[in-house]
PDB file of C-alpha atoms in Angstrom:
ATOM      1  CA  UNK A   7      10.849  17.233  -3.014  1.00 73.00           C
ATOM      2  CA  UNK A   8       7.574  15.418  -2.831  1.00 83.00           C
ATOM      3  CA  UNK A   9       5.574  18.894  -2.973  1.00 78.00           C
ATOM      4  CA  UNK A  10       4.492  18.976  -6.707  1.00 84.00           C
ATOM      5  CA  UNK A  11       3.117  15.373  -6.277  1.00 89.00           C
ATOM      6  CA  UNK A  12       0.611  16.680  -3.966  1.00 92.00           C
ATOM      7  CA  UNK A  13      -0.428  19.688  -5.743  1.00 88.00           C
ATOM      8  CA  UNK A  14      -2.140  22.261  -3.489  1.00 90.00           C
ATOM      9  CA  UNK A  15      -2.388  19.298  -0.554  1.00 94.00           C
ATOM     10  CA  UNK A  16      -0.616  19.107   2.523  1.00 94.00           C
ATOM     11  CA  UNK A  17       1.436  15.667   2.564  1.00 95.00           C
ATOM     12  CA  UNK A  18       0.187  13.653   5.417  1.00 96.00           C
ATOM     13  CA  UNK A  19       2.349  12.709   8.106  1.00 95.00           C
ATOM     14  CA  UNK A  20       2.186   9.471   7.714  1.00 95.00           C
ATOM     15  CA  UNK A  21       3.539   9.760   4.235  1.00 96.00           C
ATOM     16  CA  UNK A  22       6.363  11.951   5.284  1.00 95.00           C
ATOM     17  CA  UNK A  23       7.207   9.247   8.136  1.00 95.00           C
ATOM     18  CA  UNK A  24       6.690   6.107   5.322  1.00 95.00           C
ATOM     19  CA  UNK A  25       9.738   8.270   2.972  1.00 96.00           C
ATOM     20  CA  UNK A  26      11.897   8.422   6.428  1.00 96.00           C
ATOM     21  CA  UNK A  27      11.340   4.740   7.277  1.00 97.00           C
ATOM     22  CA  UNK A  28      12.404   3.525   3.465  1.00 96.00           C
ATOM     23  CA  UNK A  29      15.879   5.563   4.045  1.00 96.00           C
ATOM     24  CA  UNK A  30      16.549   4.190   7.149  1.00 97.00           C
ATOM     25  CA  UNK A  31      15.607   0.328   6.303  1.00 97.00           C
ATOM     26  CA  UNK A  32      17.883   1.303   3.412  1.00 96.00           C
ATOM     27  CA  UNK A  33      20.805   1.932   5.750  1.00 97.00           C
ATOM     28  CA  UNK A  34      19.899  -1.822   6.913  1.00 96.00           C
ATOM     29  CA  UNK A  35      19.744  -3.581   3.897  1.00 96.00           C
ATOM     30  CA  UNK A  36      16.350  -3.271   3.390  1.00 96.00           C
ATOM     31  CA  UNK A  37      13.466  -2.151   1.807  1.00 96.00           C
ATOM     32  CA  UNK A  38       9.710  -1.460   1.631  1.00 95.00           C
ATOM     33  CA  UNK A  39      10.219  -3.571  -1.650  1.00 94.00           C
ATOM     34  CA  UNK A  40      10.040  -6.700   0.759  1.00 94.00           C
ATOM     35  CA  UNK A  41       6.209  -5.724   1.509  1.00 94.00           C
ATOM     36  CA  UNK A  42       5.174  -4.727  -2.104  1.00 92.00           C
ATOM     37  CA  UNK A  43       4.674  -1.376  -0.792  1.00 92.00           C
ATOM     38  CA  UNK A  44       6.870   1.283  -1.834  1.00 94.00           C
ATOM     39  CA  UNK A  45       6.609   5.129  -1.472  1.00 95.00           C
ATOM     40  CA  UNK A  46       6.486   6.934  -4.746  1.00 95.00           C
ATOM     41  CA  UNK A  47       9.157   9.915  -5.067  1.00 91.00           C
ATOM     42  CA  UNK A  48       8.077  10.774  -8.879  1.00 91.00           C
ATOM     43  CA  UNK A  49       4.876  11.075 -10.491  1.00 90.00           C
ATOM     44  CA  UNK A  50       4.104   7.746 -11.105  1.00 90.00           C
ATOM     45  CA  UNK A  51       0.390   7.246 -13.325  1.00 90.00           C
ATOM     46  CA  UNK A  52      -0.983   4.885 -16.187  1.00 91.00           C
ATOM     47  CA  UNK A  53      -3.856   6.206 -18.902  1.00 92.00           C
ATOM     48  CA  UNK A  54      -6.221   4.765 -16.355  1.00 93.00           C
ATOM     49  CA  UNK A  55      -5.207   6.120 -12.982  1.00 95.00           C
ATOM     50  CA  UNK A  56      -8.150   8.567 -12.062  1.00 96.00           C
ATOM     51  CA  UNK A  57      -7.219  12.014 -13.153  1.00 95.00           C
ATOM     52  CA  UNK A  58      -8.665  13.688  -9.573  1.00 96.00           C
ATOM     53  CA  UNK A  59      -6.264  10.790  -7.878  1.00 96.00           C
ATOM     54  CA  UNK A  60      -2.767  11.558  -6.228  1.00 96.00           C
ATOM     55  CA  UNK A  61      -0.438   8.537  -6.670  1.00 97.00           C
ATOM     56  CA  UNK A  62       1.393   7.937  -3.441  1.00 97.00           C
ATOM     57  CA  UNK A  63       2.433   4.735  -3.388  1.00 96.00           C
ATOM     58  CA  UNK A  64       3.326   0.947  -5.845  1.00 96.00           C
ATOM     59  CA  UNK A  65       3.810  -2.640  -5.384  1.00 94.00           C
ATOM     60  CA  UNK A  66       6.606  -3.016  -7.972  1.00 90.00           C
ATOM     61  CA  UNK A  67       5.002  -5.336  -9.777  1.00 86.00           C
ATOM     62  CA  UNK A  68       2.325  -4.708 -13.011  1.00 89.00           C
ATOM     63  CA  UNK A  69       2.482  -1.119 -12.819  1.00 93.00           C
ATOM     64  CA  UNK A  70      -0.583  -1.482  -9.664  1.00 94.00           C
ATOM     65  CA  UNK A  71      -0.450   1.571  -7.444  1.00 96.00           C
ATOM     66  CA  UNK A  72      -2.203   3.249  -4.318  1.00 96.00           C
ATOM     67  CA  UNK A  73      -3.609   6.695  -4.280  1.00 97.00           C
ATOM     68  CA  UNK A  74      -5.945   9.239  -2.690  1.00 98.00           C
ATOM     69  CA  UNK A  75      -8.646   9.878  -4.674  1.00 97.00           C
ATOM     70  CA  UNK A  76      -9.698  13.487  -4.171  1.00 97.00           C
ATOM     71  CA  UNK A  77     -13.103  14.020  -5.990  1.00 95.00           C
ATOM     72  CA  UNK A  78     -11.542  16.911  -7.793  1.00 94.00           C
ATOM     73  CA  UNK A  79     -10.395  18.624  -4.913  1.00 92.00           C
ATOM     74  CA  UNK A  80     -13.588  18.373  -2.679  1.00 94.00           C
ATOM     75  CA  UNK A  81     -11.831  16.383  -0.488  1.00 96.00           C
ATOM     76  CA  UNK A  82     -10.256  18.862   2.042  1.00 95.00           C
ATOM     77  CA  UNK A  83      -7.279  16.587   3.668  1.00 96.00           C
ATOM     78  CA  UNK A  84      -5.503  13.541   2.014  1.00 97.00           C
ATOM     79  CA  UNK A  85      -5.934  12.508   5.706  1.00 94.00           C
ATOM     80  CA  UNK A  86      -9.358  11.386   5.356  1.00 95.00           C
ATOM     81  CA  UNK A  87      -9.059  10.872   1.303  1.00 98.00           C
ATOM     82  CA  UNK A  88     -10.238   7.474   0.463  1.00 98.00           C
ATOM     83  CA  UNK A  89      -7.768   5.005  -0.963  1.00 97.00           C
ATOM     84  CA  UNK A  90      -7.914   3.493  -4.095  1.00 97.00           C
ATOM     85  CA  UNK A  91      -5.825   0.655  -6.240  1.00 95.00           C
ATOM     86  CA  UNK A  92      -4.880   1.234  -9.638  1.00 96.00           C
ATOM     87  CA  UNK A  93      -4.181  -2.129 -11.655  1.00 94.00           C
ATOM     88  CA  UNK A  94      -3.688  -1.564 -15.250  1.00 93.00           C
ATOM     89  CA  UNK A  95      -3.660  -5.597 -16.029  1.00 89.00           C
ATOM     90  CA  UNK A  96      -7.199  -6.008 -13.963  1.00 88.00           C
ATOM     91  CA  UNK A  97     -10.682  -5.374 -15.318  1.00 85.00           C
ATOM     92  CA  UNK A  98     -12.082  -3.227 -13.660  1.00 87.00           C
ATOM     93  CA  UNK A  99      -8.496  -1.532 -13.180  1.00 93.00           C
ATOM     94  CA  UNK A 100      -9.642   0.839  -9.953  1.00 94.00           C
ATOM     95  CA  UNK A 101     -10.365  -0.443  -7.017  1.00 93.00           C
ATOM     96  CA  UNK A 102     -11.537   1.479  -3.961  1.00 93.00           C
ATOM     97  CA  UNK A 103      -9.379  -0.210  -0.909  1.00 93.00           C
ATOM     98  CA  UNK A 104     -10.072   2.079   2.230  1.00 94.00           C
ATOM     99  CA  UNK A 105     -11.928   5.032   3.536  1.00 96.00           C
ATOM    100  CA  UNK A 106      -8.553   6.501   4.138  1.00 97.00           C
ATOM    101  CA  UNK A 107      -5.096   6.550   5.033  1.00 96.00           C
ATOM    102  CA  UNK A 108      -4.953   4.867   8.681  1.00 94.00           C
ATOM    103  CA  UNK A 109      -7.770   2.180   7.538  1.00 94.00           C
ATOM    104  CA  UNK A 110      -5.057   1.566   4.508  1.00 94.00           C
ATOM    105  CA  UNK A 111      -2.153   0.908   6.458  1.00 95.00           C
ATOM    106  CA  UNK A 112      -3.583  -1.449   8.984  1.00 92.00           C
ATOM    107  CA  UNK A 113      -4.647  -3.772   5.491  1.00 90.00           C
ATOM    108  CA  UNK A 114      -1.121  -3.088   4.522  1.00 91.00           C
ATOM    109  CA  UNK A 115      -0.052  -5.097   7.583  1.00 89.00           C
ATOM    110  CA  UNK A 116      -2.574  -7.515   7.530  1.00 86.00           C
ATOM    111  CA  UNK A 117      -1.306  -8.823   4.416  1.00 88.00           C
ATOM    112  CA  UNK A 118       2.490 -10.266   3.615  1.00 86.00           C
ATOM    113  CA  UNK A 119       2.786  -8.459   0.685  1.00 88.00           C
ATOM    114  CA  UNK A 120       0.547  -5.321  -0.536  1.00 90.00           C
ATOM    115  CA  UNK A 121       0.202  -6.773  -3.753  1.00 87.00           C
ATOM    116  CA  UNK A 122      -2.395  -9.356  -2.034  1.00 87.00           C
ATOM    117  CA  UNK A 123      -4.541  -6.503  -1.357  1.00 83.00           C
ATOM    118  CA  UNK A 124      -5.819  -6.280  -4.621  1.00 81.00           C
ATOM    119  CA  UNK A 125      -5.492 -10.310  -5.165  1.00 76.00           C
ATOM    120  CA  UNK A 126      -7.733  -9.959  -1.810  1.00 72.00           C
ATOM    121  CA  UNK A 127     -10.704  -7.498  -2.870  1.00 67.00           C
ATOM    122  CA  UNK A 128     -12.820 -10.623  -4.746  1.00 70.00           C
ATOM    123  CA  UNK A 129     -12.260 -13.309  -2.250  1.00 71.00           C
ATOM    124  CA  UNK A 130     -15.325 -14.332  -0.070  1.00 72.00           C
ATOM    125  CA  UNK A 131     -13.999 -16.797   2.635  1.00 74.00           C
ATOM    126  CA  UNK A 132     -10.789 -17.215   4.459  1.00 76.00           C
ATOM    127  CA  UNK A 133      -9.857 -20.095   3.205  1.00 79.00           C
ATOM    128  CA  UNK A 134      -9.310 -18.817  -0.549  1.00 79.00           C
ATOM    129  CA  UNK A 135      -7.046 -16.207   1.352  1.00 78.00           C
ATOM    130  CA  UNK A 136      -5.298 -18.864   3.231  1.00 79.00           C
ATOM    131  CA  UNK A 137      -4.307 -20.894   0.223  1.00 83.00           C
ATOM    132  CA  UNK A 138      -2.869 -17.445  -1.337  1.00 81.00           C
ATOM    133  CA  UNK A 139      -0.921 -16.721   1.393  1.00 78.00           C
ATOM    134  CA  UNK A 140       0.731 -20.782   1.992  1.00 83.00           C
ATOM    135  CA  UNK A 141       1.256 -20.247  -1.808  1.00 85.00           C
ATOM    136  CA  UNK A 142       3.409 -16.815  -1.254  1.00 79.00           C
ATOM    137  CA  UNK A 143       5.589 -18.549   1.802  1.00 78.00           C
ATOM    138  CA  UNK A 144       5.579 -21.307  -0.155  1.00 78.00           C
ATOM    139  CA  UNK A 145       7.887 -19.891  -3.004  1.00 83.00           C
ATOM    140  CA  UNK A 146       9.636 -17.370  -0.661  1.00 78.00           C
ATOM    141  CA  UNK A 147      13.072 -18.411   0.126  1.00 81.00           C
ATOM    142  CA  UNK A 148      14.081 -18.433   3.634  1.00 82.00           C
ATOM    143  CA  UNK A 149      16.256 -15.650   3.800  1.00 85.00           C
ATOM    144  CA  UNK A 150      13.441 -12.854   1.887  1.00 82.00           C
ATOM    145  CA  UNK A 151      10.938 -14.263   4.578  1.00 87.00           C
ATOM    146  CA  UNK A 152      13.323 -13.530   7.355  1.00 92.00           C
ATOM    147  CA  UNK A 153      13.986 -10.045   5.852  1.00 94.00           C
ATOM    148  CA  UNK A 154      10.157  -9.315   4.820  1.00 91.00           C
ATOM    149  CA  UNK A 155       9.016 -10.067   8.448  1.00 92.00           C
ATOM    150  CA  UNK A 156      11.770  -7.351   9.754  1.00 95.00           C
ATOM    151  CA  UNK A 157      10.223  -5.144   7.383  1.00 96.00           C
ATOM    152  CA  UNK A 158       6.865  -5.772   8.162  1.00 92.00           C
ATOM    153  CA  UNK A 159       7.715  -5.488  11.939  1.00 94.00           C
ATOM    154  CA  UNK A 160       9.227  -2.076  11.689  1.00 95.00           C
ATOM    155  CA  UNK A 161       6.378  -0.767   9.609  1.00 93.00           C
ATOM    156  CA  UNK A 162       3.834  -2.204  12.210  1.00 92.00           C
ATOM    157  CA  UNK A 163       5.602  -0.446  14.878  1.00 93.00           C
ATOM    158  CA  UNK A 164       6.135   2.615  13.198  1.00 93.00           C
ATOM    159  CA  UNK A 165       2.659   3.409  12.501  1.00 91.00           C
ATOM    160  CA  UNK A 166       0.993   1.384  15.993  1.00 91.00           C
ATOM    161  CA  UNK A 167      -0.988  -0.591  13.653  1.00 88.00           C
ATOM    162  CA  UNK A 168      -3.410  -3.452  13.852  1.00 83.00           C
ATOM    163  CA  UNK A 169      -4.221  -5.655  10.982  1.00 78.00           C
ATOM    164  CA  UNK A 170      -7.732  -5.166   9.721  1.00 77.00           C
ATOM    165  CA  UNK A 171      -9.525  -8.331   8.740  1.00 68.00           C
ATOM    166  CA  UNK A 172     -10.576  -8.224   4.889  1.00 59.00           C
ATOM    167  CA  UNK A 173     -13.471  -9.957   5.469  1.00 55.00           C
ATOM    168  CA  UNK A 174     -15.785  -8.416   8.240  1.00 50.00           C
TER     169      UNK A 174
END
């Protein structure tokens, strides 16, 4: 039951869908895991994570995290709540990502790897990016790629997304 995560907040959709794809890329032998980008079932929060912020989502690696950030409840749907990146290794440790949800998860897809969205936020040309990403392929083994890009496909055509570019 995802309810008490949300407190008085109607889950989005698109949050209810993200839960049903993970099960069923489960029954495949896969996971959101291959994108960084895994649905949170349990309150997950560090000493820094915004206290008017709802947790909804976590890369799996150095406790970073996506949530809505409510503005103590003046925002009236998670819908259009903006989007914001909790990294407890990173100074500063909050980042705001996207104005909302659907902005979010077309820079999920424009990335390999959500992780690389907050790697992303500071970089001011393509080519920094680029060298990142050939990096990331670089030390992926063949197989994890292969799996990833199913991953990534199904998510893309879940949601009819199209990649945002990071740096317009």
């Amino acid at each position: 039951d995802l309810m008490p995560l949300y407190g008085h907040y109607e889950i989005p959709k698109e949050i209810m869908e993200l839960h049903q794809l993970e099960e069923q890329l489960q029954k495949d032998g896969l996971s959101f895991e291959l994108i960084g980008f895994q649905p949170l079932r349990e309150l997950y929060t560090y000493s820094m994570t915004p206290p008017d912020s709802i947790p909804f989502a976590h890369t799996g690696g150095a406790g970073i995290h996506f949530a809505f950030l409510t503005d103590f409840g003046q925002v009236n749907s998670l819908q259009e709540a903006p989007i914001i990146c909790v990294s407890p290794t990173n100074d500063p440790p909050i980042r705001y990502v996207a104005r909302n949800l659907r902005e979010f998860l077309q820079l999920v897809v424009a990335v390999l790897h959500a992780e690389m969205l907050e790697q992303f936020w500071g970089y001011k040309d393509e080519a920094m990016m680029n060298r990142e990403i050939e990096e990331f392929l670089h030390d992926s083994p063949a197989d994890w790629t292969k799996n990833r890009q199913a991953v990534h496909a199904r998510f893309k055509e879940a949601f009819d997304l199209q990649p945002l570019s990071f740096l317009s």
